[in-house]
PDB file of C-alpha atoms in Angstrom:
ATOM      1  CA  MET A 752     -41.980  10.238  58.653  1.00  0.00           C
ATOM      2  CA  ALA A 753     -40.759  13.828  58.497  1.00  0.00           C
ATOM      3  CA  PRO A 754     -38.480  15.083  61.280  1.00  0.00           C
ATOM      4  CA  LYS A 755     -40.384  16.730  64.053  1.00  0.00           C
ATOM      5  CA  ASN A 756     -38.669  20.053  63.335  1.00  0.00           C
ATOM      6  CA  ALA A 757     -38.962  19.897  59.514  1.00  0.00           C
ATOM      7  CA  LYS A 758     -41.452  22.767  59.576  1.00  0.00           C
ATOM      8  CA  ASP A 759     -39.439  24.853  62.039  1.00  0.00           C
ATOM      9  CA  PRO A 760     -38.380  28.056  60.196  1.00  0.00           C
ATOM     10  CA  ALA A 761     -35.156  28.282  62.164  1.00  0.00           C
ATOM     11  CA  TRP A 762     -34.226  24.696  61.336  1.00  0.00           C
ATOM     12  CA  LEU A 763     -34.951  25.254  57.627  1.00  0.00           C
ATOM     13  CA  ALA A 764     -32.871  28.423  57.550  1.00  0.00           C
ATOM     14  CA  GLU A 765     -29.930  26.646  59.211  1.00  0.00           C
ATOM     15  CA  TRP A 766     -29.887  23.759  56.684  1.00  0.00           C
ATOM     16  CA  HIS A 767     -30.397  26.094  53.758  1.00  0.00           C
ATOM     17  CA  ALA A 768     -27.321  28.042  54.854  1.00  0.00           C
ATOM     18  CA  ARG A 769     -25.331  24.808  55.119  1.00  0.00           C
ATOM     19  CA  TRP A 770     -26.381  23.810  51.626  1.00  0.00           C
ATOM     20  CA  GLU A 771     -25.323  27.178  50.218  1.00  0.00           C
ATOM     21  CA  ARG A 772     -21.889  26.831  51.833  1.00  0.00           C
ATOM     22  CA  VAL A 773     -21.429  23.338  50.371  1.00  0.00           C
ATOM     23  CA  ARG A 774     -22.484  24.506  46.908  1.00  0.00           C
ATOM     24  CA  ALA A 775     -20.143  27.504  47.063  1.00  0.00           C
ATOM     25  CA  GLU A 776     -17.259  25.253  48.098  1.00  0.00           C
ATOM     26  CA  ARG A 777     -18.085  22.836  45.283  1.00  0.00           C
ATOM     27  CA  ASP A 778     -18.105  25.616  42.670  1.00  0.00           C
ATOM     28  CA  ALA A 779     -14.889  27.061  44.018  1.00  0.00           C
ATOM     29  CA  TRP A 780     -13.226  23.634  43.781  1.00  0.00           C
ATOM     30  CA  ARG A 781     -14.394  23.151  40.220  1.00  0.00           C
ATOM     31  CA  HIS A 782     -12.951  26.483  39.095  1.00  0.00           C
ATOM     32  CA  ARG A 783      -9.842  26.461  41.227  1.00  0.00           C
ATOM     33  CA  PRO A 784      -6.484  27.194  39.549  1.00  0.00           C
ATOM     34  CA  ILE A 785      -4.484  24.005  39.019  1.00  0.00           C
ATOM     35  CA  GLU A 786      -1.312  24.007  41.104  1.00  0.00           C
ATOM     36  CA  THR A 787       1.330  21.508  40.099  1.00  0.00           C
ATOM     37  CA  GLU A 788       4.963  20.887  40.778  1.00  0.00           C
ATOM     38  CA  PRO A 789       7.378  22.180  38.136  1.00  0.00           C
ATOM     39  CA  GLY A 790       7.474  19.894  35.127  1.00  0.00           C
ATOM     40  CA  ILE A 791       4.318  18.010  36.182  1.00  0.00           C
ATOM     41  CA  MET A 792       0.993  18.670  34.517  1.00  0.00           C
ATOM     42  CA  PRO A 793      -2.285  16.871  35.145  1.00  0.00           C
ATOM     43  CA  ASP A 794      -3.834  15.117  32.181  1.00  0.00           C
ATOM     44  CA  SER A 795      -6.749  17.523  31.952  1.00  0.00           C
ATOM     45  CA  ALA A 796      -4.452  20.525  31.925  1.00  0.00           C
ATOM     46  CA  ALA A 797      -2.069  18.847  29.497  1.00  0.00           C
ATOM     47  CA  LEU A 798      -4.836  18.492  26.967  1.00  0.00           C
ATOM     48  CA  GLN A 799      -5.449  22.238  27.165  1.00  0.00           C
ATOM     49  CA  GLU A 800      -1.856  23.485  27.321  1.00  0.00           C
ATOM     50  CA  VAL A 801       0.184  21.221  25.023  1.00  0.00           C
ATOM     51  CA  PRO A 802       0.065  22.491  21.423  1.00  0.00           C
ATOM     52  CA  LEU A 803      -1.398  20.083  18.904  1.00  0.00           C
ATOM     53  CA  LEU A 804       1.025  18.302  16.620  1.00  0.00           C
ATOM     54  CA  GLU A 805       0.784  19.033  12.945  1.00  0.00           C
ATOM     55  CA  SER A 806      -1.593  16.593  11.350  1.00  0.00           C
ATOM     56  CA  THR A 807      -0.333  14.084   8.788  1.00  0.00           C
ATOM     57  CA  THR A 808      -0.868  15.205   5.238  1.00  0.00           C
ATOM     58  CA  THR A 809      -3.816  13.363   3.752  1.00  0.00           C
ATOM     59  CA  SER A 810      -5.386  13.194   0.338  1.00  0.00           C
ATOM     60  CA  ASN A 811      -8.400  11.598  -1.221  1.00  0.00           C
ATOM     61  CA  ILE A 812      -7.046   8.845  -3.452  1.00  0.00           C
ATOM     62  CA  CYS A 813      -9.286   7.887  -6.325  1.00  0.00           C
ATOM     63  CA  ALA A 814      -8.969   4.261  -7.459  1.00  0.00           C
ATOM     64  CA  THR A 815     -10.253   2.712 -10.667  1.00  0.00           C
ATOM     65  CA  TRP A 816     -11.446  -0.853 -10.077  1.00  0.00           C
ATOM     66  CA  TYR A 817     -11.222  -3.657 -12.644  1.00  0.00           C
ATOM     67  CA  ARG A 818     -13.581  -6.588 -12.190  1.00  0.00           C
ATOM     68  CA  ASP A 819     -11.805  -9.190 -14.282  1.00  0.00           C
ATOM     69  CA  ASN A 820      -8.785 -10.159 -16.342  1.00  0.00           C
ATOM     70  CA  PRO A 821      -9.765  -8.373 -19.603  1.00  0.00           C
ATOM     71  CA  GLU A 822     -10.681  -5.117 -17.837  1.00  0.00           C
ATOM     72  CA  PHE A 823      -7.436  -5.000 -15.901  1.00  0.00           C
ATOM     73  CA  TYR A 824      -5.062  -5.909 -18.725  1.00  0.00           C
ATOM     74  CA  SER A 825      -6.800  -3.702 -21.292  1.00  0.00           C
ATOM     75  CA  ALA A 826      -6.528  -0.656 -19.038  1.00  0.00           C
ATOM     76  CA  ALA A 827      -2.910  -1.418 -18.121  1.00  0.00           C
ATOM     77  CA  ALA A 828      -1.875  -1.891 -21.754  1.00  0.00           C
ATOM     78  CA  GLU A 829      -3.407   1.440 -22.702  1.00  0.00           C
ATOM     79  CA  VAL A 830      -1.381   3.275 -20.032  1.00  0.00           C
ATOM     80  CA  VAL A 831       1.785   1.320 -20.921  1.00  0.00           C
ATOM     81  CA  ARG A 832       1.602   2.648 -24.468  1.00  0.00           C
ATOM     82  CA  LYS A 833       1.482   6.223 -23.121  1.00  0.00           C
ATOM     83  CA  ALA A 834       4.413   5.878 -20.690  1.00  0.00           C
ATOM     84  CA  GLN A 835       7.283   8.309 -21.229  1.00  0.00           C
ATOM     85  CA  ARG A 836      10.273   7.132 -19.180  1.00  0.00           C
ATOM     86  CA  ASP A 837       9.989   4.144 -16.846  1.00  0.00           C
ATOM     87  CA  ILE A 838       8.013   0.938 -16.634  1.00  0.00           C
ATOM     88  CA  ARG A 839       8.479  -1.245 -13.568  1.00  0.00           C
ATOM     89  CA  VAL A 840       6.522  -4.490 -13.450  1.00  0.00           C
ATOM     90  CA  THR A 841       6.511  -7.688 -11.440  1.00  0.00           C
ATOM     91  CA  TYR A 842       5.495 -11.196 -12.358  1.00  0.00           C
ATOM     92  CA  LEU A 843       5.067 -13.042  -9.068  1.00  0.00           C
ATOM     93  CA  ARG A 844       2.958 -15.962 -10.231  1.00  0.00           C
ATOM     94  CA  ARG A 845       3.325 -19.724 -10.150  1.00  0.00           C
ATOM     95  CA  HIS A 846       2.511 -20.252 -13.824  1.00  0.00           C
ATOM     96  CA  PRO A 847       4.001 -18.578 -16.928  1.00  0.00           C
ATOM     97  CA  PRO A 848       2.104 -15.917 -18.883  1.00  0.00           C
ATOM     98  CA  THR A 849       1.492 -18.436 -21.677  1.00  0.00           C
ATOM     99  CA  MET A 850      -1.030 -20.177 -19.421  1.00  0.00           C
ATOM    100  CA  PHE A 851      -3.223 -17.059 -19.306  1.00  0.00           C
ATOM    101  CA  THR A 852      -4.824 -17.045 -22.692  1.00  0.00           C
ATOM    102  CA  SER A 853      -7.007 -13.934 -22.695  1.00  0.00           C
ATOM    103  CA  PRO A 854      -6.301 -11.631 -25.650  1.00  0.00           C
ATOM    104  CA  ALA A 855      -6.111  -8.697 -23.236  1.00  0.00           C
ATOM    105  CA  SER A 856      -3.306 -10.250 -21.177  1.00  0.00           C
ATOM    106  CA  ALA A 857      -1.357 -11.166 -24.315  1.00  0.00           C
ATOM    107  CA  ALA A 858      -1.725  -7.605 -25.599  1.00  0.00           C
ATOM    108  CA  TYR A 859      -0.498  -6.230 -22.264  1.00  0.00           C
ATOM    109  CA  PHE A 860       2.703  -8.307 -22.216  1.00  0.00           C
ATOM    110  CA  ALA A 861       3.337  -7.470 -25.863  1.00  0.00           C
ATOM    111  CA  ALA A 862       2.766  -3.754 -25.223  1.00  0.00           C
ATOM    112  CA  ILE A 863       5.607  -3.657 -22.681  1.00  0.00           C
ATOM    113  CA  LEU A 864       8.111  -5.105 -25.165  1.00  0.00           C
ATOM    114  CA  ASP A 865       6.810  -2.956 -28.023  1.00  0.00           C
ATOM    115  CA  TRP A 866       7.250   0.119 -25.822  1.00  0.00           C
ATOM    116  CA  ALA A 867      10.831  -0.893 -25.011  1.00  0.00           C
ATOM    117  CA  ARG A 868      11.602  -1.416 -28.722  1.00  0.00           C
ATOM    118  CA  GLU A 869      10.761   2.152 -29.657  1.00  0.00           C
ATOM    119  CA  CYS A 870      13.957   4.126 -30.237  1.00  0.00           C
ATOM    120  CA  ASP A 871      14.361   7.157 -27.994  1.00  0.00           C
ATOM    121  CA  ALA A 872      18.136   7.545 -27.536  1.00  0.00           C
ATOM    122  CA  GLY A 873      18.158   5.388 -24.440  1.00  0.00           C
ATOM    123  CA  GLU A 874      15.719   7.439 -22.401  1.00  0.00           C
ATOM    124  CA  ARG A 875      13.353   4.518 -21.813  1.00  0.00           C
ATOM    125  CA  SER A 876      13.704   1.804 -19.208  1.00  0.00           C
ATOM    126  CA  ALA A 877      11.445  -1.216 -18.779  1.00  0.00           C
ATOM    127  CA  ARG A 878      12.276  -3.588 -15.930  1.00  0.00           C
ATOM    128  CA  ARG A 879      10.502  -6.764 -14.860  1.00  0.00           C
ATOM    129  CA  VAL A 880      11.012  -8.835 -11.721  1.00  0.00           C
ATOM    130  CA  ILE A 881      10.014 -12.475 -12.247  1.00  0.00           C
ATOM    131  CA  ALA A 882       9.426 -14.863  -9.354  1.00  0.00           C
ATOM    132  CA  VAL A 883      10.855 -18.369  -9.314  1.00  0.00           C
ATOM    133  CA  PRO A 884      10.973 -21.005  -6.528  1.00  0.00           C
ATOM    134  CA  PRO A 885      14.085 -21.005  -4.300  1.00  0.00           C
ATOM    135  CA  THR A 886      17.328 -22.656  -5.376  1.00  0.00           C
ATOM    136  CA  GLY A 887      17.098 -26.425  -4.998  1.00  0.00           C
ATOM    137  CA  ILE A 888      13.455 -26.540  -6.002  1.00  0.00           C
ATOM    138  CA  GLY A 889      13.454 -24.730  -9.315  1.00  0.00           C
ATOM    139  CA  PRO A 890      10.513 -23.710 -11.503  1.00  0.00           C
ATOM    140  CA  GLU A 891       8.190 -26.205 -13.109  1.00  0.00           C
ATOM    141  CA  PRO A 892       9.108 -27.178 -16.695  1.00  0.00           C
ATOM    142  CA  ALA A 893       6.503 -24.860 -18.247  1.00  0.00           C
ATOM    143  CA  MET A 894       7.825 -21.868 -16.314  1.00  0.00           C
ATOM    144  CA  LEU A 895      11.448 -22.680 -17.069  1.00  0.00           C
ATOM    145  CA  GLY A 896      10.633 -23.093 -20.760  1.00  0.00           C
ATOM    146  CA  TRP A 897       8.977 -19.684 -20.812  1.00  0.00           C
ATOM    147  CA  LEU A 898      11.960 -18.090 -19.053  1.00  0.00           C
ATOM    148  CA  ARG A 899      14.269 -19.420 -21.762  1.00  0.00           C
ATOM    149  CA  ARG A 900      12.032 -18.219 -24.592  1.00  0.00           C
ATOM    150  CA  HIS A 901      11.587 -14.843 -22.911  1.00  0.00           C
ATOM    151  CA  HIS A 902      15.347 -14.429 -22.626  1.00  0.00           C
ATOM    152  CA  ASP A 903      15.845 -15.292 -26.295  1.00  0.00           C
ATOM    153  CA  GLU A 904      13.096 -12.863 -27.315  1.00  0.00           C
ATOM    154  CA  THR A 905      14.491  -9.930 -25.340  1.00  0.00           C
ATOM    155  CA  GLU A 906      18.237 -10.591 -25.491  1.00  0.00           C
ATOM    156  CA  GLY A 907      18.984  -7.700 -27.842  1.00  0.00           C
ATOM    157  CA  LEU A 908      16.417  -5.323 -26.377  1.00  0.00           C
ATOM    158  CA  LEU A 909      18.553  -2.633 -24.739  1.00  0.00           C
ATOM    159  CA  ASN A 910      15.662  -0.789 -23.081  1.00  0.00           C
ATOM    160  CA  TYR A 911      14.373  -3.922 -21.359  1.00  0.00           C
ATOM    161  CA  GLU A 912      15.784  -5.855 -18.408  1.00  0.00           C
ATOM    162  CA  ALA A 913      14.380  -8.934 -16.684  1.00  0.00           C
ATOM    163  CA  SER A 914      15.587 -10.264 -13.364  1.00  0.00           C
ATOM    164  CA  VAL A 915      14.716 -13.303 -11.262  1.00  0.00           C
ATOM    165  CA  PHE A 916      13.604 -13.135  -7.647  1.00  0.00           C
ATOM    166  CA  GLU A 917      13.399 -16.255  -5.500  1.00  0.00           C
ATOM    167  CA  TRP A 918       9.829 -16.460  -4.234  1.00  0.00           C
ATOM    168  CA  GLY A 919       9.399 -19.013  -1.467  1.00  0.00           C
ATOM    169  CA  ALA A 920       5.621 -18.794  -1.107  1.00  0.00           C
ATOM    170  CA  THR A 921       3.420 -21.391  -2.750  1.00  0.00           C
ATOM    171  CA  ALA A 922       0.997 -18.665  -3.759  1.00  0.00           C
ATOM    172  CA  ASP A 923       0.980 -15.765  -6.194  1.00  0.00           C
ATOM    173  CA  GLY A 924       2.151 -12.387  -4.977  1.00  0.00           C
ATOM    174  CA  VAL A 925       0.409  -9.054  -5.400  1.00  0.00           C
ATOM    175  CA  ASN A 926       1.668  -7.900  -8.777  1.00  0.00           C
ATOM    176  CA  MET A 927       2.304  -4.328  -9.781  1.00  0.00           C
ATOM    177  CA  ALA A 928       2.860  -2.232 -12.857  1.00  0.00           C
ATOM    178  CA  LEU A 929       4.335   1.187 -12.083  1.00  0.00           C
ATOM    179  CA  LEU A 930       4.195   3.495 -15.077  1.00  0.00           C
ATOM    180  CA  ASP A 931       6.506   6.494 -14.904  1.00  0.00           C
ATOM    181  CA  ASP A 932       5.979   8.113 -11.503  1.00  0.00           C
ATOM    182  CA  ASP A 933       2.294   8.650 -12.094  1.00  0.00           C
ATOM    183  CA  VAL A 934       0.169   5.499 -12.179  1.00  0.00           C
ATOM    184  CA  ALA A 935       0.246   2.225 -10.241  1.00  0.00           C
ATOM    185  CA  PHE A 936      -1.687  -0.896 -11.235  1.00  0.00           C
ATOM    186  CA  LEU A 937      -2.055  -3.618  -8.594  1.00  0.00           C
ATOM    187  CA  ALA A 938      -3.268  -7.083  -9.591  1.00  0.00           C
ATOM    188  CA  PHE A 939      -4.695  -9.833  -7.403  1.00  0.00           C
ATOM    189  CA  SER A 940      -4.983 -13.398  -8.664  1.00  0.00           C
ATOM    190  CA  GLY A 941      -6.667 -16.366  -7.045  1.00  0.00           C
ATOM    191  CA  GLY A 942      -9.024 -19.243  -7.663  1.00  0.00           C
ATOM    192  CA  SER A 943      -8.684 -20.398 -11.240  1.00  0.00           C
ATOM    193  CA  ARG A 944      -5.585 -19.559 -13.268  1.00  0.00           C
ATOM    194  CA  GLN A 945      -7.501 -17.013 -15.318  1.00  0.00           C
ATOM    195  CA  LYS A 946      -9.002 -15.252 -12.322  1.00  0.00           C
ATOM    196  CA  LEU A 947      -7.522 -11.802 -11.847  1.00  0.00           C
ATOM    197  CA  ASN A 948      -8.766  -8.376 -10.874  1.00  0.00           C
ATOM    198  CA  GLY A 949      -7.287  -5.255  -9.377  1.00  0.00           C
ATOM    199  CA  PHE A 950      -7.223  -1.484  -9.393  1.00  0.00           C
ATOM    200  CA  SER A 951      -5.144   1.494 -10.458  1.00  0.00           C
ATOM    201  CA  VAL A 952      -4.279   4.730  -8.689  1.00  0.00           C
ATOM    202  CA  ALA A 953      -2.988   7.871 -10.369  1.00  0.00           C
ATOM    203  CA  ASP A 954      -1.275   9.548  -7.427  1.00  0.00           C
ATOM    204  CA  PRO A 955       2.481  10.354  -7.335  1.00  0.00           C
ATOM    205  CA  THR A 956       2.853   9.736  -3.592  1.00  0.00           C
ATOM    206  CA  PHE A 957       1.068   6.384  -3.809  1.00  0.00           C
ATOM    207  CA  VAL A 958       3.277   5.378  -6.741  1.00  0.00           C
ATOM    208  CA  GLU A 959       6.424   6.511  -4.928  1.00  0.00           C
ATOM    209  CA  TYR A 960       5.802   4.074  -2.072  1.00  0.00           C
ATOM    210  CA  PHE A 961       5.452   1.158  -4.453  1.00  0.00           C
ATOM    211  CA  ILE A 962       8.538   2.209  -6.401  1.00  0.00           C
ATOM    212  CA  ARG A 963      10.516   1.862  -3.173  1.00  0.00           C
ATOM    213  CA  TYR A 964       9.172  -1.652  -2.740  1.00  0.00           C
ATOM    214  CA  PHE A 965       9.931  -2.543  -6.360  1.00  0.00           C
ATOM    215  CA  GLU A 966      13.528  -1.354  -5.972  1.00  0.00           C
ATOM    216  CA  GLN A 967      13.933  -3.678  -2.984  1.00  0.00           C
ATOM    217  CA  LEU A 968      12.790  -6.624  -5.093  1.00  0.00           C
ATOM    218  CA  TRP A 969      15.033  -5.547  -7.941  1.00  0.00           C
ATOM    219  CA  SER A 970      18.130  -5.242  -5.751  1.00  0.00           C
ATOM    220  CA  ALA A 971      17.482  -8.740  -4.325  1.00  0.00           C
ATOM    221  CA  SER A 972      17.046 -10.353  -7.755  1.00  0.00           C
ATOM    222  CA  ARG A 973      19.460 -11.695 -10.379  1.00  0.00           C
ATOM    223  CA  PRO A 974      19.600 -10.975 -14.111  1.00  0.00           C
ATOM    224  CA  LEU A 975      17.604 -13.514 -16.064  1.00  0.00           C
ATOM    225  CA  GLU A 976      20.628 -14.352 -18.214  1.00  0.00           C
ATOM    226  CA  ALA A 977      22.760 -15.167 -15.145  1.00  0.00           C
ATOM    227  CA  TYR A 978      19.998 -17.270 -13.643  1.00  0.00           C
ATOM    228  CA  LEU A 979      19.624 -19.382 -16.785  1.00  0.00           C
ATOM    229  CA  ARG A 980      23.384 -19.703 -17.183  1.00  0.00           C
ATOM    230  CA  ASP A 981      23.646 -21.114 -13.659  1.00  0.00           C
ATOM    231  CA  ARG A 982      20.772 -23.494 -14.346  1.00  0.00           C
ATOM    232  CA  ASP A 983      22.507 -24.757 -17.480  1.00  0.00           C
ATOM    233  CA  GLY A 984      25.836 -24.977 -15.713  1.00  0.00           C
TER     234      GLY A 984
END
């Protein structure tokens, strides 16, 4: 039921005036200047007044993906042969390379040593970090046998160094091949012994980050010769 004075012109004019005053006060409050104590700024004002920080530099990194063992090792071997100065590689696997019988993987491991054999007045450096179980456990016989043969094969190779890193995990690590400062190959193994895939990135900043990680592994490892000498001793 409508109020008895709802049609009274005077009553309507009075309530219309009240409504206008409320709306004017509301608009004035919305647009009021913000008054704060010195050093204190409301969140809404802070978003408007504080200058934006410089954004982090970003780039679109293009990766090349390799679906299987032959694709990965074939691509890596090709880039190894073109390297100019530095090759940094890891071998963080539970089984020796001789248990991975694909021609592509064999060609990859051979390409690293062939590259190091090329004479260039000492400008080349190939380094490999090899994982072994912690002291007291020791590698399985097949792995230890390969370490000995690998040492004998590379003993006189001045541009090549191998070191041993104690790897406590009972799983393979993410392996890397860092070629000069330009290209990084990352390999992921799992499932069967032959199962491996990965990707490569040709980006100097990306490679730089992984070089830092490699140098940590290298500084925490021991020369292969010293490791075998202690084992024999």
